[in-house]
Backbone as ProteinMPNN parsed JSONL, in Angstrom:
{"seq_chain_A": "XXXXXXXXXXXXXXXXXXXXXXXXXXXXXXXXXXXXXXXXXXXXXXXXXXXXXXXXXXXXXXXXXXXXXXXXXXXXXXXXXXXXXXXXXXXXXXXXXXXXXXXXXXXXXXXXXXXXXXXXXXXXXXXXXXXXXXXXXXXXXXXXXXXXXXXXXXXXXXXXXXXXXXXXXXXXXXXXXXXXXXXXXXXXXXXXXXXXXXXXXXXXXX", "coords_chain_A": {"N_chain_A": [[0.847, -1.188, 0.0], [0.645, 2.161, -0.92], [0.792, 5.712, -0.542], [1.121, 8.544, -2.357], [2.109, 11.868, -2.47], [2.452, 14.681, -4.517], [4.031, 17.683, -4.971], [2.099, 18.896, -3.37], [-0.447, 20.992, -1.989], [-2.367, 22.942, 0.364], [-4.855, 25.292, 0.988], [-6.685, 27.737, 2.882], [-8.948, 30.124, 2.101], [-6.864, 32.796, 1.546], [-4.691, 31.845, 2.799], [-2.005, 29.693, 2.957], [-1.725, 26.443, 4.123], [0.0, 24.278, 3.912], [2.584, 23.727, 1.446], [3.988, 22.535, -1.665], [4.472, 19.89, -0.964], [5.948, 16.858, -1.168], [5.964, 13.465, -1.033], [6.19, 9.968, -0.251], [4.269, 7.555, 1.273], [4.467, 4.39, 2.791], [3.291, 1.038, 3.299], [3.989, -0.746, 6.314], [5.73, 1.016, 7.381], [6.189, 3.534, 9.928], [5.114, 6.718, 10.425], [5.778, 9.985, 11.639], [4.122, 13.032, 11.973], [5.168, 16.157, 12.654], [5.283, 19.355, 14.368], [4.51, 22.747, 15.427], [1.59, 23.518, 17.475], [-1.33, 24.212, 15.624], [-0.024, 24.402, 13.219], [-0.715, 22.968, 10.984], [-0.675, 20.2, 10.879], [-2.843, 18.409, 11.304], [-4.468, 19.099, 9.158], [-2.911, 18.256, 6.989], [-2.895, 15.524, 7.581], [-5.593, 14.881, 7.158], [-5.724, 15.336, 4.437], [-4.049, 13.309, 3.493], [-5.65, 11.176, 4.142], [-7.63, 11.41, 2.303], [-9.83, 12.812, 2.997], [-9.924, 15.509, 2.761], [-9.759, 17.705, 0.089], [-6.985, 18.536, -2.013], [-5.533, 21.762, -2.646], [-3.686, 22.253, -4.551], [-1.407, 20.327, -6.601], [-0.968, 16.689, -6.486], [-2.44, 13.598, -5.339], [-1.822, 10.2, -5.081], [-2.878, 6.898, -4.693], [-2.088, 3.49, -4.164], [-2.961, 0.06, -4.039], [-1.946, -3.013, -2.329], [-1.315, -4.677, -4.431], [-0.551, -2.996, -6.353], [-2.509, -1.74, -7.769], [-4.328, 1.122, -8.819], [-6.032, 3.222, -6.577], [-9.103, 4.776, -6.694], [-9.672, 8.31, -6.196], [-12.039, 8.929, -4.798], [-12.458, 6.678, -3.334], [-10.501, 6.221, -1.544], [-10.878, 6.793, 1.177], [-12.14, 4.538, 2.116], [-10.169, 2.793, 2.756], [-9.084, 3.629, 5.07], [-8.536, 3.989, 8.565], [-9.175, 6.058, 11.29], [-8.307, 8.023, 14.145], [-9.009, 10.772, 16.111], [-8.968, 13.899, 17.948], [-11.051, 15.567, 17.103], [-12.987, 13.923, 16.126], [-15.857, 12.318, 17.084], [-17.261, 9.868, 19.362], [-20.279, 7.873, 19.532], [-22.119, 8.816, 22.024], [-24.484, 8.085, 23.225], [-24.723, 5.408, 22.914], [-23.976, 2.126, 24.245], [-20.73, 0.69, 24.952], [-20.438, -1.815, 23.635], [-22.559, -1.626, 21.806], [-21.703, 0.544, 20.271], [-19.3, -0.435, 19.134], [-20.356, -2.553, 17.657], [-21.922, -1.095, 15.865], [-19.894, 0.351, 14.527], [-18.588, -1.787, 13.32], [-20.227, -2.507, 11.24], [-19.706, -0.841, 9.072], [-16.996, -0.489, 9.157], [-15.324, -3.069, 9.222], [-13.846, -5.213, 11.71], [-10.592, -6.648, 12.42], [-10.071, -10.047, 11.512], [-9.32, -11.848, 13.496], [-10.402, -10.997, 15.83], [-13.079, -10.301, 18.179], [-16.02, -8.592, 19.383], [-16.223, -8.725, 22.196], [-13.616, -9.464, 22.955], [-12.194, -7.263, 22.041], [-13.152, -5.269, 23.763], [-12.049, -6.271, 26.135], [-9.258, -6.161, 25.584], [-8.954, -3.441, 25.423], [-9.174, -2.777, 28.014], [-11.669, -2.302, 29.009], [-13.725, -4.04, 29.543], [-15.403, -4.429, 31.736], [-17.024, -2.256, 31.542], [-18.549, -2.537, 29.311], [-21.302, -2.615, 28.851], [-22.149, -0.145, 29.521], [-23.307, 3.186, 28.874], [-21.478, 5.286, 26.683], [-21.348, 7.973, 27.276], [-21.041, 8.127, 29.981], [-18.459, 7.481, 30.421], [-15.074, 8.171, 31.443], [-12.8, 10.762, 30.263], [-10.408, 9.57, 29.502], [-11.182, 6.891, 29.127], [-12.919, 7.204, 26.958], [-11.063, 7.963, 25.05], [-9.642, 5.596, 24.764], [-11.62, 4.071, 23.511], [-11.844, 5.43, 21.052], [-9.271, 4.957, 19.991], [-9.353, 2.167, 19.893], [-11.421, 1.555, 17.972], [-10.15, 2.402, 15.688], [-7.597, 1.096, 15.591], [-8.182, -1.646, 15.685], [-9.56, -1.981, 13.357], [-10.063, -3.485, 10.146], [-8.278, -2.293, 8.174], [-5.903, -1.023, 5.832], [-4.573, 1.371, 6.27], [-3.742, 3.455, 8.925], [-4.448, 6.287, 10.722], [-3.514, 8.553, 13.148], [-4.247, 11.139, 15.348], [-2.816, 13.027, 17.762], [-2.781, 10.766, 19.687], [-2.578, 9.99, 22.401], [-4.055, 11.676, 23.948], [-5.584, 12.587, 26.924], [-4.969, 10.144, 28.11], [-3.777, 8.137, 30.809], [-0.728, 6.95, 32.433], [-0.921, 4.145, 32.33], [-2.729, 3.862, 30.222], [-1.218, 4.899, 28.121], [0.816, 3.008, 27.876], [-0.771, 0.854, 27.107], [-1.606, 1.803, 24.612], [0.837, 1.681, 23.187], [1.295, -1.084, 23.236], [-0.853, -1.984, 21.687], [-0.261, -0.744, 19.242], [2.093, -2.159, 18.557], [1.064, -4.724, 18.316], [-0.972, -4.562, 16.37], [-0.392, -2.998, 14.104], [1.755, -3.702, 12.51], [2.146, -4.373, 9.736], [0.899, -2.31, 8.509], [0.185, 0.939, 7.051], [1.099, 3.555, 8.877], [0.422, 6.677, 10.268], [1.182, 9.267, 12.463], [0.142, 12.147, 14.093], [1.743, 14.406, 16.108], [3.359, 16.209, 18.8], [4.435, 15.101, 20.957], [6.84, 13.187, 22.38], [6.501, 10.666, 23.54], [4.342, 9.648, 22.208], [5.168, 9.206, 19.611], [7.414, 7.661, 19.632], [7.997, 5.194, 18.488], [8.045, 5.623, 15.794], [9.579, 5.445, 12.607], [10.134, 7.302, 10.678], [10.172, 10.823, 10.31], [8.368, 13.815, 9.75], [8.454, 17.196, 9.35], [6.119, 19.633, 9.42], [6.709, 22.282, 9.11], [8.621, 22.478, 7.209], [7.325, 22.733, 4.852], [6.092, 25.157, 4.261]], "CA_chain_A": [[0.0, 0.0, 0.0], [1.391, 3.413, -0.932], [0.125, 6.981, -0.803], [2.136, 9.485, -2.828], [1.71, 13.247, -2.719], [3.428, 15.363, -5.345], [3.873, 19.141, -5.0], [0.755, 19.086, -2.816], [-0.667, 22.153, -1.144], [-3.731, 23.169, 0.833], [-5.05, 26.625, 1.535], [-8.007, 28.211, 3.262], [-8.963, 31.504, 1.621], [-5.573, 33.158, 0.97], [-3.634, 31.334, 3.681], [-1.525, 28.35, 2.653], [-1.445, 25.622, 5.308], [1.27, 23.675, 3.492], [2.799, 23.822, -0.003], [5.124, 21.813, -2.249], [4.703, 18.674, -0.179], [6.166, 15.672, -1.993], [6.352, 12.391, -0.119], [5.519, 8.69, -0.456], [4.044, 6.77, 2.484], [4.416, 2.975, 2.426], [2.897, 0.074, 4.329], [5.087, -1.299, 7.093], [6.462, 2.121, 8.012], [5.475, 4.364, 10.901], [5.488, 8.095, 10.159], [5.36, 11.016, 12.579], [3.978, 14.4, 11.492], [5.456, 17.021, 13.796], [5.203, 20.791, 14.135], [3.799, 23.433, 16.513], [0.128, 23.54, 17.442], [-1.86, 25.137, 14.638], [0.856, 24.514, 12.053], [-1.304, 22.299, 9.828], [-0.479, 18.74, 10.893], [-4.133, 17.731, 11.142], [-4.932, 19.344, 7.787], [-2.16, 17.336, 6.132], [-3.378, 14.165, 7.859], [-6.88, 14.722, 6.489], [-5.444, 15.234, 3.004], [-3.527, 11.955, 3.268], [-6.785, 10.262, 4.27], [-8.61, 11.637, 1.247], [-10.989, 13.484, 3.58], [-9.849, 16.917, 2.391], [-9.165, 17.829, -1.236], [-5.837, 19.426, -2.142], [-5.702, 22.984, -3.436], [-2.777, 22.096, -5.679], [-0.659, 19.079, -6.552], [-1.704, 15.435, -6.68], [-2.335, 12.471, -4.416], [-2.044, 8.921, -5.748], [-2.835, 5.759, -3.774], [-2.073, 2.179, -4.801], [-3.118, -1.029, -3.083], [-0.784, -3.889, -2.185], [-0.999, -5.29, -5.724], [-0.148, -1.94, -7.264], [-3.662, -1.172, -8.456], [-4.672, 2.479, -8.431], [-7.268, 3.403, -5.802], [-9.726, 6.054, -7.074], [-9.657, 9.323, -5.14], [-13.251, 8.899, -3.976], [-12.509, 5.395, -2.623], [-9.375, 6.112, -0.615], [-11.351, 6.816, 2.57], [-12.55, 3.189, 2.487], [-8.974, 2.064, 3.195], [-8.507, 4.382, 6.181], [-9.09, 4.061, 9.923], [-8.617, 7.275, 11.877], [-8.711, 8.455, 15.487], [-8.584, 12.157, 16.273], [-9.768, 14.617, 18.951], [-12.214, 16.208, 16.486], [-13.944, 12.883, 15.731], [-16.541, 11.894, 18.305], [-17.964, 8.593, 19.456], [-21.718, 8.047, 19.768], [-22.134, 8.671, 23.473], [-25.74, 7.478, 23.685], [-24.596, 3.953, 22.785], [-23.028, 1.427, 25.109], [-19.501, 0.356, 24.235], [-20.714, -2.918, 22.71], [-23.409, -1.111, 20.731], [-20.884, 1.393, 19.4], [-18.395, -1.285, 18.36], [-21.193, -3.263, 16.686], [-22.261, -0.086, 14.856], [-18.689, 0.589, 13.736], [-18.244, -2.99, 12.566], [-21.075, -2.611, 10.052], [-19.098, -0.157, 7.926], [-15.548, -0.622, 9.307], [-15.123, -4.388, 9.833], [-12.648, -5.39, 12.511], [-9.705, -7.72, 11.99], [-10.776, -11.329, 11.601], [-8.959, -12.613, 14.696], [-10.971, -10.353, 17.008], [-14.527, -10.162, 18.296], [-16.315, -7.404, 20.171], [-15.899, -8.952, 23.607], [-12.162, -9.445, 23.137], [-11.754, -5.878, 21.87], [-13.424, -4.602, 25.043], [-11.071, -6.76, 27.101], [-7.928, -5.637, 25.259], [-8.957, -2.006, 25.712], [-9.301, -2.593, 29.455], [-13.0, -1.733, 29.23], [-14.714, -5.119, 29.518], [-16.379, -4.237, 32.813], [-17.891, -1.124, 31.182], [-19.03, -2.764, 27.943], [-22.749, -2.378, 28.772], [-22.405, 1.216, 30.0], [-23.313, 4.204, 27.835], [-20.182, 5.937, 26.582], [-21.406, 9.31, 27.874], [-20.638, 8.019, 31.374], [-17.037, 7.147, 30.464], [-14.117, 9.254, 31.65], [-12.161, 11.189, 29.014], [-9.416, 8.562, 29.14], [-11.895, 5.722, 28.604], [-13.397, 7.564, 25.612], [-9.916, 7.924, 24.142], [-9.387, 4.178, 24.474], [-12.618, 3.658, 22.525], [-11.437, 5.998, 19.762], [-8.111, 4.21, 19.509], [-9.75, 0.791, 19.593], [-12.156, 1.438, 16.716], [-9.212, 2.622, 14.588], [-6.506, 0.134, 15.545], [-8.689, -2.989, 15.409], [-10.226, -2.015, 12.052], [-9.378, -4.23, 9.089], [-7.931, -1.282, 7.187], [-4.448, -0.996, 5.652], [-4.032, 2.675, 6.634], [-4.18, 3.937, 10.235], [-4.032, 7.67, 10.95], [-3.783, 8.91, 14.538], [-3.964, 12.531, 15.672], [-2.662, 13.158, 19.213], [-3.447, 9.544, 20.162], [-2.54, 9.766, 23.85], [-4.838, 12.703, 24.63], [-6.371, 12.156, 28.098], [-4.559, 8.837, 28.624], [-2.814, 8.095, 31.905], [0.46, 6.147, 32.125], [-1.369, 2.807, 31.943], [-3.322, 3.977, 28.899], [-0.151, 5.115, 27.142], [1.454, 1.707, 27.648], [-1.739, 0.087, 26.315], [-1.493, 2.337, 23.249], [2.033, 1.134, 22.54], [1.094, -2.517, 23.03], [-1.762, -2.153, 20.56], [0.494, -0.415, 18.03], [2.995, -3.267, 18.242], [0.283, -5.91, 17.977], [-1.984, -4.409, 15.323], [-0.043, -2.119, 12.975], [3.059, -4.096, 11.973], [2.202, -4.34, 8.276], [0.032, -1.248, 8.024], [0.73, 2.273, 6.852], [0.716, 4.27, 10.091], [0.855, 8.073, 10.369], [0.792, 9.829, 13.752], [0.35, 13.59, 14.301], [1.995, 14.687, 17.523], [4.609, 16.812, 19.245], [4.778, 14.415, 22.196], [7.771, 12.121, 22.053], [6.015, 9.361, 23.968], [3.357, 9.182, 21.231], [5.794, 8.909, 18.321], [8.731, 7.08, 19.869], [8.221, 4.022, 17.639], [8.028, 6.01, 14.374], [10.897, 5.372, 11.987], [10.324, 8.462, 9.812], [9.54, 12.028, 10.851], [8.122, 14.864, 8.76], [8.145, 18.454, 10.018], [5.231, 20.422, 8.563], [7.308, 23.616, 8.891], [9.458, 22.42, 5.999], [6.467, 22.836, 3.67], [5.321, 26.398, 4.362]], "C_chain_A": [[0.882, 1.237, 0.0], [0.44, 4.588, -1.142], [1.215, 7.974, -1.164], [1.513, 10.847, -3.069], [2.823, 13.939, -3.483], [3.097, 16.855, -5.438], [2.508, 19.555, -4.444], [0.695, 20.33, -1.936], [-2.123, 22.278, -0.761], [-3.814, 24.582, 1.404], [-6.499, 26.836, 1.923], [-8.031, 29.712, 2.984], [-7.6, 31.818, 0.999], [-4.396, 32.621, 1.784], [-3.264, 29.904, 3.304], [-1.172, 27.63, 3.948], [-0.143, 24.849, 5.096], [1.348, 23.78, 1.974], [3.996, 22.968, -0.394], [5.498, 20.573, -1.432], [4.79, 17.482, -1.129], [6.709, 14.56, -1.103], [5.582, 11.127, -0.492], [5.476, 7.925, 0.865], [3.826, 5.311, 2.082], [4.005, 2.105, 3.608], [4.132, -0.495, 5.012], [5.936, -0.244, 7.764], [5.553, 2.89, 8.963], [6.004, 5.787, 10.769], [4.953, 9.023, 11.245], [5.276, 12.349, 11.854], [4.14, 15.32, 12.686], [5.41, 18.486, 13.372], [4.388, 21.426, 15.24], [2.286, 23.297, 16.379], [-0.351, 24.584, 16.438], [-1.043, 25.254, 13.374], [0.328, 23.787, 10.826], [-1.141, 20.793, 9.781], [-1.789, 18.004, 10.623], [-4.685, 17.915, 9.737], [-4.22, 18.421, 6.811], [-2.631, 15.902, 6.338], [-4.701, 13.91, 7.144], [-6.722, 14.644, 4.976], [-4.923, 13.844, 2.65], [-4.668, 10.939, 3.285], [-7.76, 10.368, 3.106], [-9.865, 12.306, 1.756], [-11.071, 14.948, 3.146], [-9.125, 17.037, 1.06], [-8.007, 18.818, -1.204], [-6.205, 20.661, -2.95], [-4.781, 22.989, -4.646], [-2.017, 20.791, -5.51], [-1.56, 17.862, -6.672], [-1.471, 14.47, -5.529], [-2.692, 11.209, -5.178], [-1.914, 7.799, -4.726], [-2.902, 4.458, -4.576], [-2.195, 1.109, -3.736], [-1.901, -1.943, -3.104], [-0.383, -4.59, -3.476], [-0.587, -4.259, -6.768], [-1.286, -1.287, -8.02], [-3.988, 0.215, -7.909], [-6.002, 2.505, -7.676], [-7.873, 4.741, -6.204], [-9.778, 7.015, -5.896], [-10.864, 9.215, -4.212], [-13.441, 7.576, -3.248], [-11.41, 5.257, -1.578], [-9.846, 6.025, 0.832], [-11.767, 5.427, 3.049], [-11.386, 2.353, 3.02], [-8.414, 2.604, 4.509], [-9.285, 4.182, 7.473], [-8.4, 5.229, 10.618], [-9.16, 7.49, 13.285], [-8.144, 9.845, 15.711], [-9.475, 12.854, 17.287], [-11.049, 15.221, 18.386], [-13.232, 15.206, 15.959], [-14.553, 12.287, 16.997], [-17.048, 10.457, 18.205], [-19.435, 8.883, 19.725], [-21.979, 7.764, 21.245], [-23.42, 8.066, 24.017], [-25.708, 5.958, 23.602], [-23.74, 3.399, 23.916], [-21.786, 1.106, 24.285], [-19.741, -0.763, 23.227], [-21.581, -2.461, 21.541], [-22.598, -0.278, 19.751], [-19.949, 0.554, 18.535], [-19.156, -2.077, 17.304], [-21.594, -2.344, 15.538], [-21.073, 0.181, 13.94], [-18.381, -0.581, 12.806], [-19.046, -3.119, 11.276], [-20.468, -1.914, 8.846], [-17.575, -0.088, 8.017], [-15.266, -1.972, 9.971], [-13.812, -4.46, 10.614], [-11.839, -6.575, 11.996], [-10.301, -9.068, 12.363], [-10.474, -12.106, 12.875], [-9.554, -12.019, 15.97], [-12.493, -10.471, 17.012], [-14.777, -9.02, 19.275], [-15.949, -7.556, 21.643], [-14.39, -8.864, 23.841], [-11.594, -8.049, 22.935], [-11.972, -5.099, 23.159], [-12.389, -4.987, 26.09], [-9.7, -6.153, 26.848], [-7.834, -4.136, 25.501], [-9.022, -1.717, 27.209], [-10.652, -2.052, 29.858], [-14.093, -2.799, 29.304], [-15.793, -4.919, 30.578], [-17.377, -3.13, 32.486], [-18.576, -1.325, 29.835], [-20.527, -2.519, 27.774], [-23.144, -0.976, 29.264], [-22.415, 2.187, 28.818], [-21.996, 4.99, 27.863], [-20.19, 7.328, 27.208], [-21.003, 9.295, 29.34], [-19.161, 7.639, 31.526], [-16.224, 8.386, 30.835], [-13.493, 9.626, 30.306], [-11.11, 10.179, 28.556], [-10.051, 7.307, 28.565], [-12.4, 5.996, 27.184], [-12.244, 7.532, 24.611], [-9.529, 6.487, 23.811], [-10.362, 3.647, 23.426], [-12.228, 4.164, 21.138], [-10.268, 5.23, 19.168], [-8.498, 2.798, 19.096], [-10.455, 0.658, 18.262], [-11.25, 1.658, 15.516], [-8.188, 1.496, 14.469], [-6.977, -1.286, 15.246], [-9.371, -3.104, 14.049], [-9.386, -2.773, 11.024], [-9.106, -3.292, 7.917], [-6.418, -1.225, 7.051], [-3.783, 0.306, 6.064], [-4.615, 3.091, 7.982], [-3.582, 5.317, 10.458], [-4.465, 8.083, 12.357], [-3.347, 10.345, 14.791], [-3.974, 12.68, 17.192], [-3.289, 11.967, 19.947], [-3.462, 9.332, 21.665], [-3.262, 10.851, 24.639], [-5.705, 12.077, 25.729], [-5.994, 10.779, 28.644], [-3.595, 8.989, 29.793], [-1.662, 7.168, 31.518], [0.081, 4.736, 31.668], [-1.966, 2.82, 30.535], [-2.276, 4.157, 27.812], [0.575, 3.801, 26.849], [0.538, 0.787, 26.845], [-1.661, 0.515, 24.854], [-0.298, 1.73, 22.536], [1.93, -0.374, 22.325], [0.204, -2.769, 21.815], [-1.082, -1.796, 19.237], [1.366, -1.586, 17.604], [2.231, -4.487, 17.742], [-0.487, -5.77, 16.67], [-1.552, -3.624, 14.092], [1.242, -2.511, 12.255], [3.151, -3.917, 10.459], [1.342, -3.234, 7.667], [0.829, 0.027, 7.728], [0.212, 3.129, 8.003], [1.294, 5.674, 10.071], [0.304, 8.642, 11.669], [1.132, 11.315, 13.775], [0.589, 13.835, 15.777], [3.288, 15.466, 17.696], [5.136, 16.132, 20.504], [5.635, 13.192, 21.869], [7.243, 10.745, 22.446], [4.98, 8.788, 22.992], [4.007, 8.682, 19.951], [7.131, 8.185, 18.453], [9.029, 5.869, 18.992], [8.249, 4.358, 16.153], [9.442, 5.992, 13.807], [11.159, 6.481, 10.975], [9.56, 9.643, 10.398], [9.476, 13.118, 9.785], [7.712, 16.12, 9.524], [7.35, 19.331, 9.055], [5.829, 21.783, 8.244], [8.215, 23.644, 7.671], [8.66, 22.641, 4.724], [5.54, 24.048, 3.768], [5.656, 27.336, 3.205]], "O_chain_A": [[1.779, 1.354, 0.835], [-0.576, 4.472, -1.827], [2.127, 8.22, -0.375], [0.516, 10.97, -3.781], [3.998, 13.804, -3.142], [2.03, 17.239, -5.918], [1.85, 20.448, -4.98], [1.651, 20.671, -1.238], [-3.008, 21.788, -1.463], [-2.968, 25.008, 2.189], [-7.41, 26.212, 1.38], [-7.246, 30.474, 3.548], [-7.213, 31.174, 0.024], [-3.24, 32.916, 1.482], [-4.111, 29.01, 3.329], [-0.412, 28.146, 4.768], [0.704, 24.778, 5.986], [0.329, 23.905, 1.295], [4.89, 22.707, 0.411], [6.673, 20.259, -1.241], [3.821, 17.145, -1.808], [7.774, 14.694, -0.499], [4.458, 11.201, -0.989], [6.507, 7.681, 1.491], [3.084, 5.03, 1.141], [4.328, 2.398, 4.76], [5.173, -0.7, 4.388], [6.768, -0.557, 8.615], [4.33, 2.896, 8.824], [7.191, 6.037, 10.975], [3.824, 8.87, 11.711], [6.23, 12.762, 11.196], [3.345, 15.273, 13.625], [5.486, 18.813, 12.187], [3.643, 20.73, 15.93], [1.771, 22.998, 15.302], [0.159, 25.704, 16.405], [-1.324, 26.109, 12.534], [0.862, 23.964, 9.732], [-1.433, 20.167, 8.761], [-1.832, 17.082, 9.808], [-5.298, 17.003, 9.183], [-4.846, 17.864, 5.909], [-2.752, 15.145, 5.375], [-4.903, 12.833, 6.583], [-7.498, 13.963, 4.305], [-5.309, 13.271, 1.632], [-4.654, 9.964, 2.533], [-8.625, 9.507, 2.941], [-10.866, 12.372, 1.042], [-12.144, 15.551, 3.16], [-8.012, 16.534, 0.908], [-8.037, 19.807, -0.471], [-7.073, 20.616, -3.822], [-5.061, 23.649, -5.646], [-1.982, 20.216, -4.421], [-2.759, 17.982, -6.925], [-0.449, 14.518, -4.844], [-3.728, 11.144, -5.84], [-0.94, 7.755, -3.974], [-3.666, 4.339, -5.534], [-1.609, 1.224, -2.66], [-0.934, -1.676, -3.817], [0.752, -5.047, -3.609], [-0.31, -4.6, -7.918], [-1.063, -0.381, -8.823], [-3.933, 0.453, -6.703], [-6.975, 1.879, -8.097], [-7.205, 5.766, -6.065], [-9.911, 6.599, -4.745], [-10.742, 9.385, -2.999], [-14.473, 7.367, -2.61], [-11.39, 4.291, -0.815], [-9.282, 5.272, 1.626], [-11.752, 5.159, 4.25], [-11.599, 1.324, 3.661], [-7.402, 2.112, 5.008], [-10.516, 4.2, 7.487], [-7.179, 5.37, 10.54], [-10.316, 7.181, 13.577], [-6.949, 10.075, 15.525], [-10.623, 12.451, 17.474], [-12.031, 15.372, 19.112], [-14.249, 15.61, 15.394], [-13.834, 11.809, 17.874], [-17.235, 9.915, 17.116], [-19.797, 9.998, 20.099], [-22.049, 6.607, 21.66], [-23.446, 7.584, 25.149], [-26.578, 5.291, 24.161], [-22.894, 4.098, 24.473], [-21.795, 1.238, 23.061], [-19.294, -0.669, 22.084], [-21.352, -2.873, 20.404], [-22.783, -0.383, 18.538], [-19.82, 0.804, 17.336], [-18.669, -2.257, 16.188], [-21.606, -2.758, 14.379], [-21.225, 0.233, 12.719], [-17.97, -0.393, 11.661], [-18.601, -3.764, 10.326], [-20.686, -2.342, 7.713], [-16.922, 0.328, 7.059], [-14.995, -2.014, 11.171], [-12.809, -3.854, 10.236], [-12.341, -7.4, 11.231], [-10.951, -9.21, 13.398], [-11.28, -12.937, 13.296], [-9.249, -12.481, 17.069], [-13.111, -10.712, 15.975], [-13.847, -8.539, 19.923], [-15.428, -6.627, 22.261], [-13.944, -8.258, 24.815], [-10.615, -7.683, 23.584], [-11.093, -4.359, 23.602], [-11.908, -4.138, 26.841], [-9.046, -5.682, 27.778], [-6.747, -3.617, 25.757], [-8.938, -0.563, 27.63], [-10.79, -1.421, 30.906], [-15.271, -2.482, 29.141], [-16.965, -5.209, 30.337], [-18.452, -3.067, 33.081], [-19.128, -0.377, 29.277], [-20.98, -2.242, 26.664], [-24.328, -0.669, 29.404], [-21.636, 2.037, 27.877], [-21.473, 5.313, 28.93], [-19.142, 7.816, 27.629], [-20.657, 10.339, 29.893], [-18.673, 7.492, 32.646], [-16.641, 9.513, 30.569], [-13.638, 8.894, 29.327], [-10.942, 9.958, 27.356], [-9.523, 6.721, 27.62], [-12.32, 5.13, 26.313], [-12.423, 7.124, 23.463], [-9.129, 6.2, 22.682], [-9.979, 2.866, 22.556], [-12.277, 3.413, 20.163], [-10.274, 4.891, 17.984], [-8.031, 2.291, 18.076], [-10.141, -0.246, 17.487], [-11.541, 1.157, 14.43], [-7.939, 0.997, 13.372], [-6.249, -2.054, 14.617], [-9.724, -4.206, 13.628], [-8.157, -2.706, 11.037], [-9.632, -3.474, 6.819], [-5.71, -1.363, 8.048], [-2.56, 0.357, 6.198], [-5.832, 3.084, 8.166], [-2.366, 5.497, 10.392], [-5.639, 7.974, 12.71], [-2.216, 10.722, 14.487], [-5.006, 12.487, 17.835], [-4.219, 12.141, 20.736], [-4.284, 8.563, 22.163], [-3.106, 10.943, 25.856], [-6.467, 11.145, 25.472], [-6.65, 10.293, 29.566], [-2.713, 9.848, 29.78], [-1.626, 6.659, 30.398], [0.68, 4.195, 30.738], [-1.737, 1.899, 29.75], [-2.425, 3.632, 26.709], [0.909, 3.52, 25.698], [1.008, 0.027, 25.998], [-1.653, -0.33, 23.959], [-0.418, 1.305, 21.387], [2.432, -0.887, 21.325], [0.477, -3.661, 21.011], [-1.299, -2.464, 18.226], [1.379, -1.963, 16.433], [2.697, -5.198, 16.852], [-0.642, -6.746, 15.936], [-2.294, -3.59, 13.11], [1.767, -1.725, 11.465], [4.131, -3.366, 9.959], [1.089, -3.224, 6.462], [1.991, 0.159, 8.111], [-0.987, 3.395, 8.09], [2.497, 5.857, 9.884], [-0.888, 8.52, 11.953], [2.27, 11.701, 13.509], [-0.259, 13.513, 16.609], [4.191, 15.398, 16.863], [6.161, 16.538, 21.053], [5.197, 12.282, 21.166], [7.51, 9.761, 21.756], [4.768, 7.576, 22.956], [3.449, 7.817, 19.275], [7.894, 8.106, 17.491], [10.196, 5.544, 18.773], [8.457, 3.467, 15.329], [10.384, 6.464, 14.444], [12.272, 6.601, 10.463], [8.452, 9.49, 10.913], [10.419, 13.31, 9.018], [6.728, 16.103, 10.264], [7.853, 19.722, 8.002], [5.496, 22.38, 7.22], [8.539, 24.715, 7.158], [9.232, 22.727, 3.637], [4.365, 23.978, 3.41], [5.105, 28.433, 3.12]]}, "name": "protein", "num_of_chains": 1, "seq": "XXXXXXXXXXXXXXXXXXXXXXXXXXXXXXXXXXXXXXXXXXXXXXXXXXXXXXXXXXXXXXXXXXXXXXXXXXXXXXXXXXXXXXXXXXXXXXXXXXXXXXXXXXXXXXXXXXXXXXXXXXXXXXXXXXXXXXXXXXXXXXXXXXXXXXXXXXXXXXXXXXXXXXXXXXXXXXXXXXXXXXXXXXXXXXXXXXXXXXXXXXXXXX"}
């Protein structure tokens, strides 16, 4: 799986968020997008996901066999967790995971009960998510992305609201579930990106 951006740029009104971005992302690698708050990391992540159209340049995605993925189908290959994406708080954890599974199937070796257990939330699986702590909600967000049977995983500030135990859980899940995937993480926190083997500073593309 590859995603290639060539001379890519994105602007809002007259302000360029990034420009002349040329890079190829490949399955099996872990990429960190770094830069100050408000510098455009999340905007670039959304462009990589195919959620946000580029203002200039091109994005090309190819599957593992080299076949071109149409622009309007790229999002089907992506699992994402980000602070600006909410969970359905009126649902219980099991209801939410079942809902997610209908359009984002989970990896074949997992089931909903085991996902709850691996997230450390089995005892709360029948509780409405609105009663979860902020750290528990973040575990849910990470779980629906990391357990998804998708070749691309995009994470924006993945350890937001996690305590030390939650951060270690995050790293265990990364090691277990993303080995052969294309993983991109937006963060300035070293503990979130310590396993990334490539780093991209958004400030280089202003």
